[in-house]
Each structure stands twice: as structure tokens, then as C-alpha cells.
Coordinates of C-alpha atoms in Angstrom, one line a residue:
Chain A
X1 CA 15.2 -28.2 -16.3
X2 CA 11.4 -27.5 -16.6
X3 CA 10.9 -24.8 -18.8
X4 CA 7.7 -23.7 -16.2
X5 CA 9.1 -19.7 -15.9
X6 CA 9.1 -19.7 -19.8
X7 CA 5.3 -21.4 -19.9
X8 CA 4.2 -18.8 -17.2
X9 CA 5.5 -16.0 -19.8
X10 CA 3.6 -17.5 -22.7
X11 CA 0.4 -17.5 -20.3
X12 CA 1.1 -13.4 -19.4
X13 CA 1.2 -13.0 -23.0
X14 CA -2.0 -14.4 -23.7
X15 CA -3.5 -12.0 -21.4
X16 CA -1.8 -9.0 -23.3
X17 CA -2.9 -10.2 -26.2
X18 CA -6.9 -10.1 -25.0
X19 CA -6.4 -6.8 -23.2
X20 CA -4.6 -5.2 -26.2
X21 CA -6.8 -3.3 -29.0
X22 CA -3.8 -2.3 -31.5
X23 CA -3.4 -4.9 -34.2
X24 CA 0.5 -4.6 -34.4
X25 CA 1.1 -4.4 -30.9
X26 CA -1.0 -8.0 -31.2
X27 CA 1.0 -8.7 -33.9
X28 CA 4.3 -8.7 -32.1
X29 CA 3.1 -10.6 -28.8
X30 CA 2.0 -13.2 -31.2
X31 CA 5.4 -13.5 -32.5
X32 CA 7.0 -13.4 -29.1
X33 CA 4.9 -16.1 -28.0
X34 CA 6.1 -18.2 -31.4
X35 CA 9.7 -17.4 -30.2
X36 CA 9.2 -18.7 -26.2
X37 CA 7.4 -21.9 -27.9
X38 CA 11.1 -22.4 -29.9
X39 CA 13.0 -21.8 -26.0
X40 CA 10.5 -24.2 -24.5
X41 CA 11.2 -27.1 -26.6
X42 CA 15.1 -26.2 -26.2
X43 CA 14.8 -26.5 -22.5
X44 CA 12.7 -29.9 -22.6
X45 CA 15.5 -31.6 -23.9
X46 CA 19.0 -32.1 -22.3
X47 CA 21.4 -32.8 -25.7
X48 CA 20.2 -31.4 -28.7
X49 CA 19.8 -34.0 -31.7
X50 CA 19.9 -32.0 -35.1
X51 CA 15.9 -32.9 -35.1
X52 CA 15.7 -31.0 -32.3
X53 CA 17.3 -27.7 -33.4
X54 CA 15.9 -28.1 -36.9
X55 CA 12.0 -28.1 -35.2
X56 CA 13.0 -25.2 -32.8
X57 CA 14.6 -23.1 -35.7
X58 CA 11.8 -24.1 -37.9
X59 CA 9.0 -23.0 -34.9
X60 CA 11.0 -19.6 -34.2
X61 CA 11.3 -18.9 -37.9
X62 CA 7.8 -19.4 -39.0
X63 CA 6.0 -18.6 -35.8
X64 CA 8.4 -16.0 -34.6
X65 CA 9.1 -14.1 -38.2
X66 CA 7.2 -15.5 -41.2
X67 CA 3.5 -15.2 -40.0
X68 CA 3.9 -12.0 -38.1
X69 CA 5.5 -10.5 -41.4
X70 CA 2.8 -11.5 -43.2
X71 CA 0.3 -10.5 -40.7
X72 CA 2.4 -7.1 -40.4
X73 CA 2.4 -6.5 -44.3
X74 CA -1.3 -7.3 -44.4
X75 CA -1.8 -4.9 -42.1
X76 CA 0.1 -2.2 -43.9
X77 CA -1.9 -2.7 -46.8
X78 CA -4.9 -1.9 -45.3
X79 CA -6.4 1.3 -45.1
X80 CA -6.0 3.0 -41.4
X81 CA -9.3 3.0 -40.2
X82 CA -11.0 3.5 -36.8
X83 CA -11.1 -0.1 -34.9
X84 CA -14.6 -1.5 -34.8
X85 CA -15.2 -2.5 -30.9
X86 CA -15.2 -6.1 -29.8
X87 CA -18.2 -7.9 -30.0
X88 CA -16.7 -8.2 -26.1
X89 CA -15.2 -5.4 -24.5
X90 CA -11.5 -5.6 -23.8
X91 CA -12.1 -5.6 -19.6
X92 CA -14.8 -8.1 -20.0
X93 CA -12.1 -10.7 -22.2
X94 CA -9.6 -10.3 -19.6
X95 CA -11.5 -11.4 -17.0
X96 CA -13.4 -14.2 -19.2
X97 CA -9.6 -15.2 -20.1
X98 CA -8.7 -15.2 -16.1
X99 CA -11.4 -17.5 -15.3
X100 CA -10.4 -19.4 -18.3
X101 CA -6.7 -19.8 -16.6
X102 CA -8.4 -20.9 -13.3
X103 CA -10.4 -23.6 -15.8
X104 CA -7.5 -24.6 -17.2
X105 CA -5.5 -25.4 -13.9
X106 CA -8.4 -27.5 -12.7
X107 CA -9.0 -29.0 -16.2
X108 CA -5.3 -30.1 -16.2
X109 CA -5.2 -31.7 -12.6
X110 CA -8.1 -34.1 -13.9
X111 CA -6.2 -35.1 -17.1
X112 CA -4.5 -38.5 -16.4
X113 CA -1.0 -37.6 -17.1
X114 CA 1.9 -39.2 -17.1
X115 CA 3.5 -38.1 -13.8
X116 CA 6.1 -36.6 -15.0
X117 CA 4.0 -33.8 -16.3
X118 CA 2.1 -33.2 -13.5
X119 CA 3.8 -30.1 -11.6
X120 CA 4.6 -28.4 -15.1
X121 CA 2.3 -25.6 -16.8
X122 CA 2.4 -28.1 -19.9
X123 CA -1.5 -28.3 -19.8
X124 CA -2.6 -25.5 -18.1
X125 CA -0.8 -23.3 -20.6
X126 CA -1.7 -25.2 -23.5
X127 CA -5.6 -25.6 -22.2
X128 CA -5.3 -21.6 -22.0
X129 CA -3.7 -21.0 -25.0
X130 CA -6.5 -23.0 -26.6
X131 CA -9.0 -20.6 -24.5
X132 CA -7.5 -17.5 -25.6
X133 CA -7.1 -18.4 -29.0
X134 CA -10.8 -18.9 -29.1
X135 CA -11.6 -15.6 -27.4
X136 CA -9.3 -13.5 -29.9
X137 CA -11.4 -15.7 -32.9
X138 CA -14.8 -15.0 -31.3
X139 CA -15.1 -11.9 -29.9
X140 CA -12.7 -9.3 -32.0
X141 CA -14.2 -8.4 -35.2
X142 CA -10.9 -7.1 -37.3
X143 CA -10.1 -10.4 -39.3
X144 CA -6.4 -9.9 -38.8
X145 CA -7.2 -10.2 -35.2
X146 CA -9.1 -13.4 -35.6
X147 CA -6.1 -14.6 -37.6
X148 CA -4.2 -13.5 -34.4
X149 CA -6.3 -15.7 -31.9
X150 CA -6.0 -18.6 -34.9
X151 CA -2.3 -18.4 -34.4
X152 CA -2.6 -18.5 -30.6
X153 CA -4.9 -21.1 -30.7
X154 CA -2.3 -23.1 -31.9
X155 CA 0.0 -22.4 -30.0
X156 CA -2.0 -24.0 -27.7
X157 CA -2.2 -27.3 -29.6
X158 CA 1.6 -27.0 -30.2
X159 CA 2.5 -26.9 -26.7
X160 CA 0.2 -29.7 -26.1
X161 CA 1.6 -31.9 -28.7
X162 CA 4.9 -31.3 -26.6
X163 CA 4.3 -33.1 -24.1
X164 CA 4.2 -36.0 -26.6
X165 CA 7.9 -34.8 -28.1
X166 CA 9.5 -37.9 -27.2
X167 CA 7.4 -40.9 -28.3
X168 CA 6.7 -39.2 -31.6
X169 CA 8.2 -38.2 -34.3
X170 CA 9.1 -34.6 -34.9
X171 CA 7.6 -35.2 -38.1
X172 CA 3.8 -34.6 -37.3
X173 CA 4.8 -31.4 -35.5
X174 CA 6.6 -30.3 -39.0
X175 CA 3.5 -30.8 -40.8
X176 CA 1.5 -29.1 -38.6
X177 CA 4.1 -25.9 -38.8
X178 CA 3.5 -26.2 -42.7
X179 CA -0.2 -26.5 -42.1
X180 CA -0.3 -23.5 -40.2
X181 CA 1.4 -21.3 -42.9
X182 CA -1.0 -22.6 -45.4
X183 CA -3.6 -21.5 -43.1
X184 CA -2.5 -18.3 -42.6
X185 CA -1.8 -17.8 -46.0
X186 CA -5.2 -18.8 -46.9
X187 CA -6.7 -16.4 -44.3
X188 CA -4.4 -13.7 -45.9
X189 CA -6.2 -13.5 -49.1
X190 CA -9.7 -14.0 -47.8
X191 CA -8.8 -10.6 -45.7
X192 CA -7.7 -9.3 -48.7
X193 CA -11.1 -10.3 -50.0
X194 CA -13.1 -8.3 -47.6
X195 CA -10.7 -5.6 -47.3
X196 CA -11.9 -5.4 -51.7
X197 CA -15.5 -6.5 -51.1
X198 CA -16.5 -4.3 -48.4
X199 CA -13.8 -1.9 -48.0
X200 CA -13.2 -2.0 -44.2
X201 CA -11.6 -5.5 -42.6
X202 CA -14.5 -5.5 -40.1
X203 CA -15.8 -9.0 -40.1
X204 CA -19.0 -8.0 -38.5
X205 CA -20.3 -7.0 -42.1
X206 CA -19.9 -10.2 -43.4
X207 CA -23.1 -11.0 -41.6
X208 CA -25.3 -8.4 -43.7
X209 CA -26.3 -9.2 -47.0
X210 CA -25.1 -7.4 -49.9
X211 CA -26.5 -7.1 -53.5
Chain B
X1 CA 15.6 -6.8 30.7
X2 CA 16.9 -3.5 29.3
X3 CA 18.7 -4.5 26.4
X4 CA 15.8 -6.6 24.8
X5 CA 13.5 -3.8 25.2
X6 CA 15.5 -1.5 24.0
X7 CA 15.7 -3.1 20.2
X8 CA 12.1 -2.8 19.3
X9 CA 12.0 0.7 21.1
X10 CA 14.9 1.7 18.7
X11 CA 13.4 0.3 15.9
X12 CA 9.8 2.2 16.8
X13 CA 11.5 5.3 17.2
X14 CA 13.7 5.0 13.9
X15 CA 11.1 4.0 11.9
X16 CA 9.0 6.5 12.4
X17 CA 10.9 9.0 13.0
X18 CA 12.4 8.2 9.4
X19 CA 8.9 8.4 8.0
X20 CA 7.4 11.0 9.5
X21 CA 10.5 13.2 8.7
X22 CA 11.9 12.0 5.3
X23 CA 8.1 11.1 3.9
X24 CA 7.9 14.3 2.0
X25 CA 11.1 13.7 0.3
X26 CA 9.4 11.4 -1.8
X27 CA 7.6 13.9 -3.8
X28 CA 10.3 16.0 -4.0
X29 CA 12.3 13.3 -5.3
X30 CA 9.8 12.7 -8.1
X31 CA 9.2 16.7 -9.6
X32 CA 12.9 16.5 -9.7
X33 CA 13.0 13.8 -11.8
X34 CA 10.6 15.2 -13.7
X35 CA 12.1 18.2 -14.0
X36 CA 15.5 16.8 -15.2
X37 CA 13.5 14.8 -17.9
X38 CA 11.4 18.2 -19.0
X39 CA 14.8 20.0 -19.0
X40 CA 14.0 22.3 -15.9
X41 CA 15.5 22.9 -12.8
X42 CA 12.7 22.4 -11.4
X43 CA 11.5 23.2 -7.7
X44 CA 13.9 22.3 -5.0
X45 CA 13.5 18.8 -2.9
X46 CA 12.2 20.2 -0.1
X47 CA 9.6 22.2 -1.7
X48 CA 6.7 20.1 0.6
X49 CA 8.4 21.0 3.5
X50 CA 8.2 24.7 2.7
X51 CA 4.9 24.1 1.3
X52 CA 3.6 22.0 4.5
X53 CA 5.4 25.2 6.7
X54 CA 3.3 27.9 4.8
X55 CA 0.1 26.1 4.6
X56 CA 0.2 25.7 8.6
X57 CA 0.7 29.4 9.0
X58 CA -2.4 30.2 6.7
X59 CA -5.6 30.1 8.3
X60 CA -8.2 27.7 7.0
X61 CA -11.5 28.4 5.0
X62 CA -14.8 26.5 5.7
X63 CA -17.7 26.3 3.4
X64 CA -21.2 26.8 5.3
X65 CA -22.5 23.4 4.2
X66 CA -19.7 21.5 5.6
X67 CA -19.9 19.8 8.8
X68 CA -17.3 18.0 11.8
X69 CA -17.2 15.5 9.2
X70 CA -15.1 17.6 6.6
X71 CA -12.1 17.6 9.2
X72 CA -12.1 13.8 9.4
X73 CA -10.9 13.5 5.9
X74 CA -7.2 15.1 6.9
X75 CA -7.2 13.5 9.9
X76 CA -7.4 10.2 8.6
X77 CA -5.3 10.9 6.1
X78 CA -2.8 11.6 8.3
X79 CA -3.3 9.1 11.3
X80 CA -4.1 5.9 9.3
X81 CA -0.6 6.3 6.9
X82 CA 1.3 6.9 10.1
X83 CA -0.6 4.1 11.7
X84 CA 0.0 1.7 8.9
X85 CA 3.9 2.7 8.9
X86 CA 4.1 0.8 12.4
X87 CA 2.9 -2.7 10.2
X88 CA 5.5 -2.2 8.1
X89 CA 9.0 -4.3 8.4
X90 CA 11.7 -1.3 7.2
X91 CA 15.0 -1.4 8.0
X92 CA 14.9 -4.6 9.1
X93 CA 13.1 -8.1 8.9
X94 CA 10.7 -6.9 11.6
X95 CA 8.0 -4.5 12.3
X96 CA 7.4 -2.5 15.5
X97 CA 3.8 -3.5 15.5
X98 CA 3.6 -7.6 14.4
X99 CA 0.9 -10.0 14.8
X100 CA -1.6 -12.8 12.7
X101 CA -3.1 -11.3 10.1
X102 CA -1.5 -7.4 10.5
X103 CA -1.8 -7.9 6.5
X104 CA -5.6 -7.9 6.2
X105 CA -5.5 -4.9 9.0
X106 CA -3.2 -2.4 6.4
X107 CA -5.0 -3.4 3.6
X108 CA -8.2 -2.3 5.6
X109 CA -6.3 1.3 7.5
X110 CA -6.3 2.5 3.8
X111 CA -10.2 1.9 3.1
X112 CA -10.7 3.4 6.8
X113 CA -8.6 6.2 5.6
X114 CA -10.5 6.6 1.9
X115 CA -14.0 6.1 3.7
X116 CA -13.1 9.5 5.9
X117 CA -11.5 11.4 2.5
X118 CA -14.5 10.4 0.4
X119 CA -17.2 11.4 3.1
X120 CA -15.3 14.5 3.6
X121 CA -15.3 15.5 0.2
X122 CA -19.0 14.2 -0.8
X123 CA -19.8 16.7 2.9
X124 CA -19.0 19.9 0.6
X125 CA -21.7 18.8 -1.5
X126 CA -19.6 20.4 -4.5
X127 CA -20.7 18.1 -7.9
X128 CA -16.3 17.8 -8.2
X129 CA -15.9 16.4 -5.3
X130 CA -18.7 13.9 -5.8
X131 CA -17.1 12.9 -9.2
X132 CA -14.1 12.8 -7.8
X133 CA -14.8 10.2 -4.9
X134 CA -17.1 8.0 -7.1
X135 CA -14.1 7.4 -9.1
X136 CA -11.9 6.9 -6.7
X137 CA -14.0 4.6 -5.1
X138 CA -14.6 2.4 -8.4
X139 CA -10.8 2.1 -8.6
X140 CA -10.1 1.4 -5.1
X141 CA -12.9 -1.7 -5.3
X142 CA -10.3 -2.6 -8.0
X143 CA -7.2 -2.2 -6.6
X144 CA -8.0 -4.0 -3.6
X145 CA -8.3 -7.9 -4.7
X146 CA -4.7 -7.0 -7.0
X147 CA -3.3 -5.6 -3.4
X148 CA -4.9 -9.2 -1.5
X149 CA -3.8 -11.6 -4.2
X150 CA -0.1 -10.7 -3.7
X151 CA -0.6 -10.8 0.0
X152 CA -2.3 -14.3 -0.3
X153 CA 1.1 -15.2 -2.3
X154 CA 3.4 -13.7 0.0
X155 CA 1.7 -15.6 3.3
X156 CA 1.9 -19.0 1.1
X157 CA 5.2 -18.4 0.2
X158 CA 6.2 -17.4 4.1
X159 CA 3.6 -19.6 6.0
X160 CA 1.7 -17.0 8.1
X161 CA -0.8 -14.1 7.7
X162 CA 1.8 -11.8 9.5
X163 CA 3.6 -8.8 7.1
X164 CA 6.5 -8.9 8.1
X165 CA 7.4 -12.0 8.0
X166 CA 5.4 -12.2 4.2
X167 CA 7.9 -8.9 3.3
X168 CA 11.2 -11.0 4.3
X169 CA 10.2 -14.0 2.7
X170 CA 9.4 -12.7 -0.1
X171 CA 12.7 -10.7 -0.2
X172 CA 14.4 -13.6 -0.4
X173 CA 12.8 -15.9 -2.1
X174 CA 12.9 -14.4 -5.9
X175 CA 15.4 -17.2 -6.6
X176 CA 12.9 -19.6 -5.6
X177 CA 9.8 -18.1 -7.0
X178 CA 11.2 -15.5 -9.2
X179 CA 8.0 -15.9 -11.6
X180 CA 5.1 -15.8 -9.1
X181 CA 6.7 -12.9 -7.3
X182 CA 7.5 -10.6 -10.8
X183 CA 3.7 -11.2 -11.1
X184 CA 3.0 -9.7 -7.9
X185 CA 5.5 -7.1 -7.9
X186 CA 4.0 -5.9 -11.0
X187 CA 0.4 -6.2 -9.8
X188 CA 1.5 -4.2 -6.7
X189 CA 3.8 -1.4 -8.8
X190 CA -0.1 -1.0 -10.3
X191 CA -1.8 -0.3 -7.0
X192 CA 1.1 1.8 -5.5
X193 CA 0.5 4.3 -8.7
X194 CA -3.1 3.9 -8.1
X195 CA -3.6 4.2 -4.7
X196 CA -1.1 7.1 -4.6
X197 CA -2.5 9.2 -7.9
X198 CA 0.4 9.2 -10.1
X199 CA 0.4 8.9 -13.7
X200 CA -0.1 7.1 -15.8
X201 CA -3.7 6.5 -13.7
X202 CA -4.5 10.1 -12.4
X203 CA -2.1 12.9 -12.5
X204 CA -1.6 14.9 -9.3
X205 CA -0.7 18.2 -10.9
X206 CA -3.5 18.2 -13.1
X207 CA -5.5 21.6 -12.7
X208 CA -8.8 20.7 -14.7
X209 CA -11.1 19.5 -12.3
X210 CA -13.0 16.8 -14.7
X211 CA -10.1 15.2 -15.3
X212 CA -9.2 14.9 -11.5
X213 CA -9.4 11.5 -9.7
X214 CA -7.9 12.6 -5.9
X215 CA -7.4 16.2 -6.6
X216 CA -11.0 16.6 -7.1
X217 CA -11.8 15.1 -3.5
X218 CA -9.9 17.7 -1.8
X219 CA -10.1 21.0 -3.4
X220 CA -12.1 22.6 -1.2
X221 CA -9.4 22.2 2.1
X222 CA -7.4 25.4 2.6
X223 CA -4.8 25.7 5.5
X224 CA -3.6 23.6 7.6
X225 CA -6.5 20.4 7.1
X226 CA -5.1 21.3 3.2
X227 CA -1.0 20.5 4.6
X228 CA -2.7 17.6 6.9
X229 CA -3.6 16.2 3.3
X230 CA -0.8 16.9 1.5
X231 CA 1.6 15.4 4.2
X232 CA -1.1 12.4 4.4
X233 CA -0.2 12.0 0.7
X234 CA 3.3 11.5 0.7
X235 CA 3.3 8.8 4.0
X236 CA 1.0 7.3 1.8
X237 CA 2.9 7.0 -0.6
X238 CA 5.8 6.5 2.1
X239 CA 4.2 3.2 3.3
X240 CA 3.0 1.6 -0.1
X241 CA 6.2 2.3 -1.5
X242 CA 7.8 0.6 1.3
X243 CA 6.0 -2.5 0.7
X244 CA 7.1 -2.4 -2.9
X245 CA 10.8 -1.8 -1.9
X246 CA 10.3 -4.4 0.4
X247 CA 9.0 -6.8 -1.5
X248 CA 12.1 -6.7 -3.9
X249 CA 14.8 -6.3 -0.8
X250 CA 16.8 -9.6 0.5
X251 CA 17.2 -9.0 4.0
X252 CA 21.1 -9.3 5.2
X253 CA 20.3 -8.8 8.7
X254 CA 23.0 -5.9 10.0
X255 CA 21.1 -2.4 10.5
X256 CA 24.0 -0.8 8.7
X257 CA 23.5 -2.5 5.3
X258 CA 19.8 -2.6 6.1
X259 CA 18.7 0.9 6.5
X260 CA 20.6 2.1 3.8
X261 CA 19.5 -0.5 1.2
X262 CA 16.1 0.0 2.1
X263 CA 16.1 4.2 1.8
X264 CA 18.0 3.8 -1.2
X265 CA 15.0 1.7 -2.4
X266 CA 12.8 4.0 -1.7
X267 CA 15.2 6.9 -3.6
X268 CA 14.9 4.5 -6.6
X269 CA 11.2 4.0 -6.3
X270 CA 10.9 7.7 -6.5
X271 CA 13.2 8.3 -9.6
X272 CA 11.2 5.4 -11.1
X273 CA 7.8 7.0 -10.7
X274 CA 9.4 10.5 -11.8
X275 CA 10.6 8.4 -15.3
X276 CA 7.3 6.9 -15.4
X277 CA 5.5 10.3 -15.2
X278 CA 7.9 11.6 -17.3
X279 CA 7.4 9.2 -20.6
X280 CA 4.2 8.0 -19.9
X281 CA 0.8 9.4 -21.1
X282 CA -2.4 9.6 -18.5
X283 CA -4.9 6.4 -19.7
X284 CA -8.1 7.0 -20.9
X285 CA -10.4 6.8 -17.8
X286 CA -11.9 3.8 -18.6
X287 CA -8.5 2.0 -19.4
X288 CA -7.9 2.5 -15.6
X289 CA -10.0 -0.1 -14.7
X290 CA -8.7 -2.2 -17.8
X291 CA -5.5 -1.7 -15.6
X292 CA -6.3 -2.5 -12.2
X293 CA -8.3 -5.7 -13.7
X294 CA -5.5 -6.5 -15.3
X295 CA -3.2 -6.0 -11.6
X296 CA -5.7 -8.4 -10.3
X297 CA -5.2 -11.3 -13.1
X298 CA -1.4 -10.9 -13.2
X299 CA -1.6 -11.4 -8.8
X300 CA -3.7 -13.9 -9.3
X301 CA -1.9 -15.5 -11.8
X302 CA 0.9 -15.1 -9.4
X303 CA -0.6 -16.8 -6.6
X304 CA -2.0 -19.8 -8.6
X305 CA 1.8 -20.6 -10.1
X306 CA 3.0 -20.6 -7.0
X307 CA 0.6 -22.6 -5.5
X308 CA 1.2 -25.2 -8.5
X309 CA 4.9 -24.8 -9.8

């Protein structure tokens, strides 16, 4: 069975995420989209081998629970505060991530692919995932938000790497799970950073100097 | 000779006699609803009808600076809905008025039909009004393309620019193409609030006149071109509804399952949109558009997945 309804679900989300401008409701798209990534690579395979259900649990419980709990206690911490515009407004993202989708589906029938992954949303969802990750980094200026479009960004990379699931090793993809908590983790205490130096997450004051 | 005329002519005169008569239900329908949410009684469902039969006994007001022009807002409002009902497949998988490309012509009725309404209102030369049709102009330049890209789906999915056929096909094809036509239903449960004024996009009880989207555009009818608009309304909202109900229906193909199924889809539609209006807050003007754009994307997004999956 190809997993293509589930794929078209992680690409609405990607929209919500762009159009959204609360930071929890990001939050918990984020984590949803984590979750569908654990279905997908379910419903890729036909018998699951104990590698198998160890990666999906792994990629549910870190992308699905772990991060956005950290991302969700970092954001309790902070002090409520008005949210700074995007650098982009949230109409003008939506559109710039529709006309990323359309790149993406023309992107993705150049790649040469194995033909087997032609008629899925492998690529196309992963190219766009990539896409809207970048937007969310570039054009929000909350740092928990960039962290958001970090994570989503990866998600792209993850579903790409999927694609490759049965010549390789589960092994990379494990490492790159642990990578990304690192990451995030990382990120968390430069936010906290901020959030101490300048008293407000809004990464747009990072470009001012300070005395 | 007799017997295959007669189907279509008893299809014509069913369908419209159903919508010109049960149209105003719909409204009814939904400040019940809303009603039973807020904890009222609430007015009774036929409260349009008595409305509609008082307004035509009043006499109507005209401002000096209006012109012909004012009346040809009702009109429209009245003709083009009815009009457009004839495109529409009901009851059955058929329409009394089909041909190539009747799609394109009912997306095209409504912008003859909100051409008139606008000119009307901008004709009283009232600053309202002028808001009023600016905005609802901006959103219906919106709405369109989200209405089009689900038609564009629907004729790939069925193989022809004709609406009735699009309506059946579609009807049954959600095992087929469940995910392209979720994203289309949703794109078009958008424009059907839009288009008709409810909330969460405009609220058609609202009484402050910034705030007004429609309600602005016609405050200055009285009488009966005031009933002509409020009867106008509810086919509208008749017709567009139908081609959401539609759009969700299999078609079994007996009148007597048919019928039924497809005014009970259109009782359900109403409760829906009284549930929405009842939970829902108005959006922030400017989160309208966010909305509509985002109607587009997801029909867009519909018609690409189904031209690829």
C-alpha cells in the first residue's frame, strides 16, 4: 500500500504550519507531522522486522512527544508577550509555500528515480517539507518558531531518506533522530539565551548591537 | 415521445419548484440551530416566509440619488440564483439544464449577480455601501480561483467540463480519490460561507455597519426589492449548498432514495453552518483573505494530487 493519503496530510500540514501565527498551535502540528512520518514508514513496509517498529516508535516518540514537549515547556517559560510580525506576512508565506508545492512536483518528476517511486508524493512531499522548513527558519522571527521550521525541515530530509529505507541500514536514520534532539536541545538553551539577554525571544534583535 | 419528455419536465418542475419553495428553510434551519446552541427558543422556521410576506406588503423607500440601476441589484439577486438552480444536478445525477462547460457559466451567474448588487449599492452613493462592496469584491476575486480549482478537479476526475456529470462523479468517487476530493470539499465549504456571509467570514445579523461585509451593500432597500434580496439570499445559499451536498452524495439512482438523501443533505448542511456560527468567532478582516487564499491552496493542492497520485 502506498502511504500517498498519509504524505498528502503531511503536505496540508505544512501549509498550517506557514499560515498559523500561535506558537503552540505550531507546536502541535509539528508533532502531528512527527507522528504521520512514524505511520508512513509502517505502511511502506509489508511485515514488520523488530528494526522496523523500533525506528517508527523511536520517530513517533521523539518527533511526536520529546521535541514538542520541549518546545512546549520552552514556551511556557517564556514571558507572554505580543508576537513580533513575520519578516513575511502570514498570506504572503502561504502563497510562497503554494508555489513551492507546484516547484516541488515539477522538481520531483525531473529527479531520476527508481520507478517505483515515481507516482508516490515521496519527493514532492519531502522537496516541500524542505521548502517549508526553510520558510518557517527565514521569515518568522520568534526563535521557537525557527526551531519549528528546523524541525520541519527535517522532516523533509527524513521522508527523503525513506525512500532509501530498504538498501540502507536503519542505522543512519537513528543517528540522525539523535542528531536532531541534540539539535533541538542546543537551540533550547540558545533561546533561553536571548530570552536572558534581551528579554523578548524576538530574533530580529539579535541583529542590533548591544553594549 | 411522451414518456421521454416527460422525465426532464418532471425533473424541471421538481427542482425548482423544491427551491424556490423550500429555499428559505435554509435560514430558518440555521437561527434554530443557533438558537438551541444559545439556549433560546428562538424564532420559528418559517420566520423568512413571514418576513418575505410582510416585506411585500410594505411599500418601498427610494433615495433621490438612486437611479434604474438600484433595482437591478434585487433583481439579479433573485434571477441569477434561480437561474443557476437549473445547472444544478439535485435529486438526481442530472440537471434540467446540461451542456459543455455549464460549470464556467455558474461560476460566472454569481459574478453577474454580484456585479448588479455592488453597482446597486455603490448607486446610493452612501460611504457604507461603498465599503461594503469594495470588500466584498476583494473576497469574491478570492473565492473564485478556490471555487475553479475544485471544478478543474471534479472535470478531471469525470472527463468533461459539464456539472452534472463533475457532481456525480465526484459523488462517487471518494473511495477512489478520497484525498483530492477532502481538499476540495474543504476549499468549497470555504467559499459557500463566503459567498453566502455566514460566520466565521461576515456575520449576517451583525447590526454595526463597519463591520458589515453583505449587510452593508443593501441597507438602503426597503420593501419588496428588500424581500427580493433577502429571498435572493437564501437560493443562494440554496444552490451553493447544493453543490456542496452534492459533492459529498453517491448517487443510487431511484428518485425515492435520491430526493430524500439529497434534502436531508441540505438539512445537515444547515445544522452544520448553525454549529459553526454557533462556536465559531468572526475572523479578523484581514484573516478573511488569509482564508480564502488558503481555500485556493488546499483546491489546488487537490487538483495537483489528483492529477499525480
Amino acid at each position: 500500500m502506498t502511504p500517498n493519503l498519509l504524505l498528502a496530510a503531511i503536505m496540508l500540514i505544512n501549509f498550517m504550519l506557514v499560515a498559523s501565527s500561535r506558537v503552540s498551535k505550531c507546536i502541535q502540528l509539528a508533532a502531528l507531522q512527527g507522528g504521520l512520518l512514524a505511520l508512513v514508514l509502517l505502511l511502506m513496509h509489508d511485515h514488520w522486522p523488530f528494526h522496523v517498529l523500533l525506528m517508527a516508535f523511536s520517530t513517533a516518540a521523539i518527533k511526536g512527544v520529546v521535541i514538542p514537549a520541549m518546545l512546549n515547556r520552552a514556551q511556557d517559560r517564556m514571558k507572554p508577550q505580543r508576537e513580533p510580525e513575520p519578516y513575511v506576512g502570514y498570506t504572503l508565506t502561504l502563497v510562497m509555500a503554494a508555489a513551492g508545492t507546484g516547484l516541488a512536483f515539477i522538481l520531483a518528476r525531473r529527479l531520476p528515480l527508481q520507478a517505483g517511486n515515481l507516482g508516490t508524493l515521496f519527493v514532492p512531499a519531502s522537496i516541500m517539507a524542505l521548502f517549508t522548513g526553510f520558510l518557517l527558519l527565514t521569515t518568522r522571527k520568534r526563535a521557537l518558531l525557527q526551531v519549528v521550521g528546523y524541525l520541519v525541515l527535517e522532516n523533509g530530509v527524513y521522508l527523503f531518506s525513506l525512500l532509501l529505507v530498504k538498501q540502507m541500514p536503519l542505522l543512519v536514520e537513528t543517528g540522525v533522530l539523535l542528531d536532531l534532539v541534540v539539535g533541538i536541545f542546543v537551540m533550547g538553551i540558545v533561546i533561553n539565551h536571548i530570552q536572558t539577554a534581551f528579554d523578548s525571544q524576538d530574533t530580529h534583535r539579535l541583529a542590533h548591537l548591544k553594549d | 415521445m411522451i414518456r421521454t419528455l416527460a422525465r426532464p419536465a418532471l425533473l424541471l418542475l421538481a427542482q425548482m419548484v423544491l427551491t424556490l419553495v423550500l429555499a428559505p428553510l435554509l435560514p430558518g434551519i440555521v437561527n434554530k440551530v443557533k438558537a438551541l446552541f444559545a439556549g433560546r427558543v428562538g424564532p420559528p422556521v418559517f420566520q423568512l416566509y413571514y418576513d418575505l410576506a410582510r416585506l411585500l406588503r410594505k411599500g418601498a423607500v427610494f433615495s433621490r440619488t438612486t437611479t434604474g440601476v438600484f433595482l437591478a441589484g434585487p433583481a439579479a439577486s433573485v434571477a441569477v440564483p434561480f437561474t443557476a438552480a437549473l445547472l444544478v444536478p439535485m435529486g438526481g445525477a442530472t440537471a434540467p439544464v446540461s451542456f459543455a462547460g455549464d460549470a464556467v457559466v455558474l461560476a460566472y451567474l454569481f459574478g453577474v449577480a454580484r456585479f448588479f448588487v455592488v453597482l446597486a449599492a455603490l448607486d446610493t452613493g452612501s460611504a457604507f455601501e461603498g465599503m461594503g462592496a469594495a470588500r466584498e469584491v476583494t473576497f469574491a476575486v478570492l473565492a473564485e480561483p478556490a471555487l475553479f480549482m475544485g471544478l478543474a478537479t471534479l472535470a478531471r476526475l469525470s472527463g468533461g467540463p459539464s456539472l452534472a456529470p463533475m457532481l456525480t462523479a465526484a459523488g462517487q468517487g471518494w473511495r477512489a480519490a478520497g484525498g483530492p476530493l477532502a481538499l476540495v470539499l474543504t476549499a468549497w465549504v470555504i467559499v459557500f460561507l463566503v459567498e453566502n456571509c455566514r460566520i466565521p467570514f461576515d456575520d449576517p445579523n451583525t447590526h454595526l455597519e463597519l463591520t458589515m461585509i453583505h449587510e452593508a451593500m443593501v441597507l438602503d432597500h426597503s420593501g419588496p426589492p428588500l424581500a427580493a434580496v433577502l429571498y435572493g439570499a437564501s437560493l443562494k445559499l440554496w444552490v451553493l449548498g447544493a453543490l456542496v451536498v452534492k459533492l459529498c452524495l453517491p448517487h443510487r439512482g431511484t428518485w425515492w432514495i435520491d430526493w430524500p438523501a439529497f434534502l436531508g443533505g441540505m438539512t445537515l448542511l444547515a445544522c452544520g453552518v448553525g454549529v459553526v456560527e454557533s462556536i465559531m468567532a468572526r475572523l479578523r478582516m484581514r484573516r478573511v483573505s488569509q482564508a480564502l487564499i488558503a481555500a485556493v491552496v488546499s483546491g489546488t493542492f487537490g487538483f495537483l494530487l489528483l492529477l499525480l497520485a
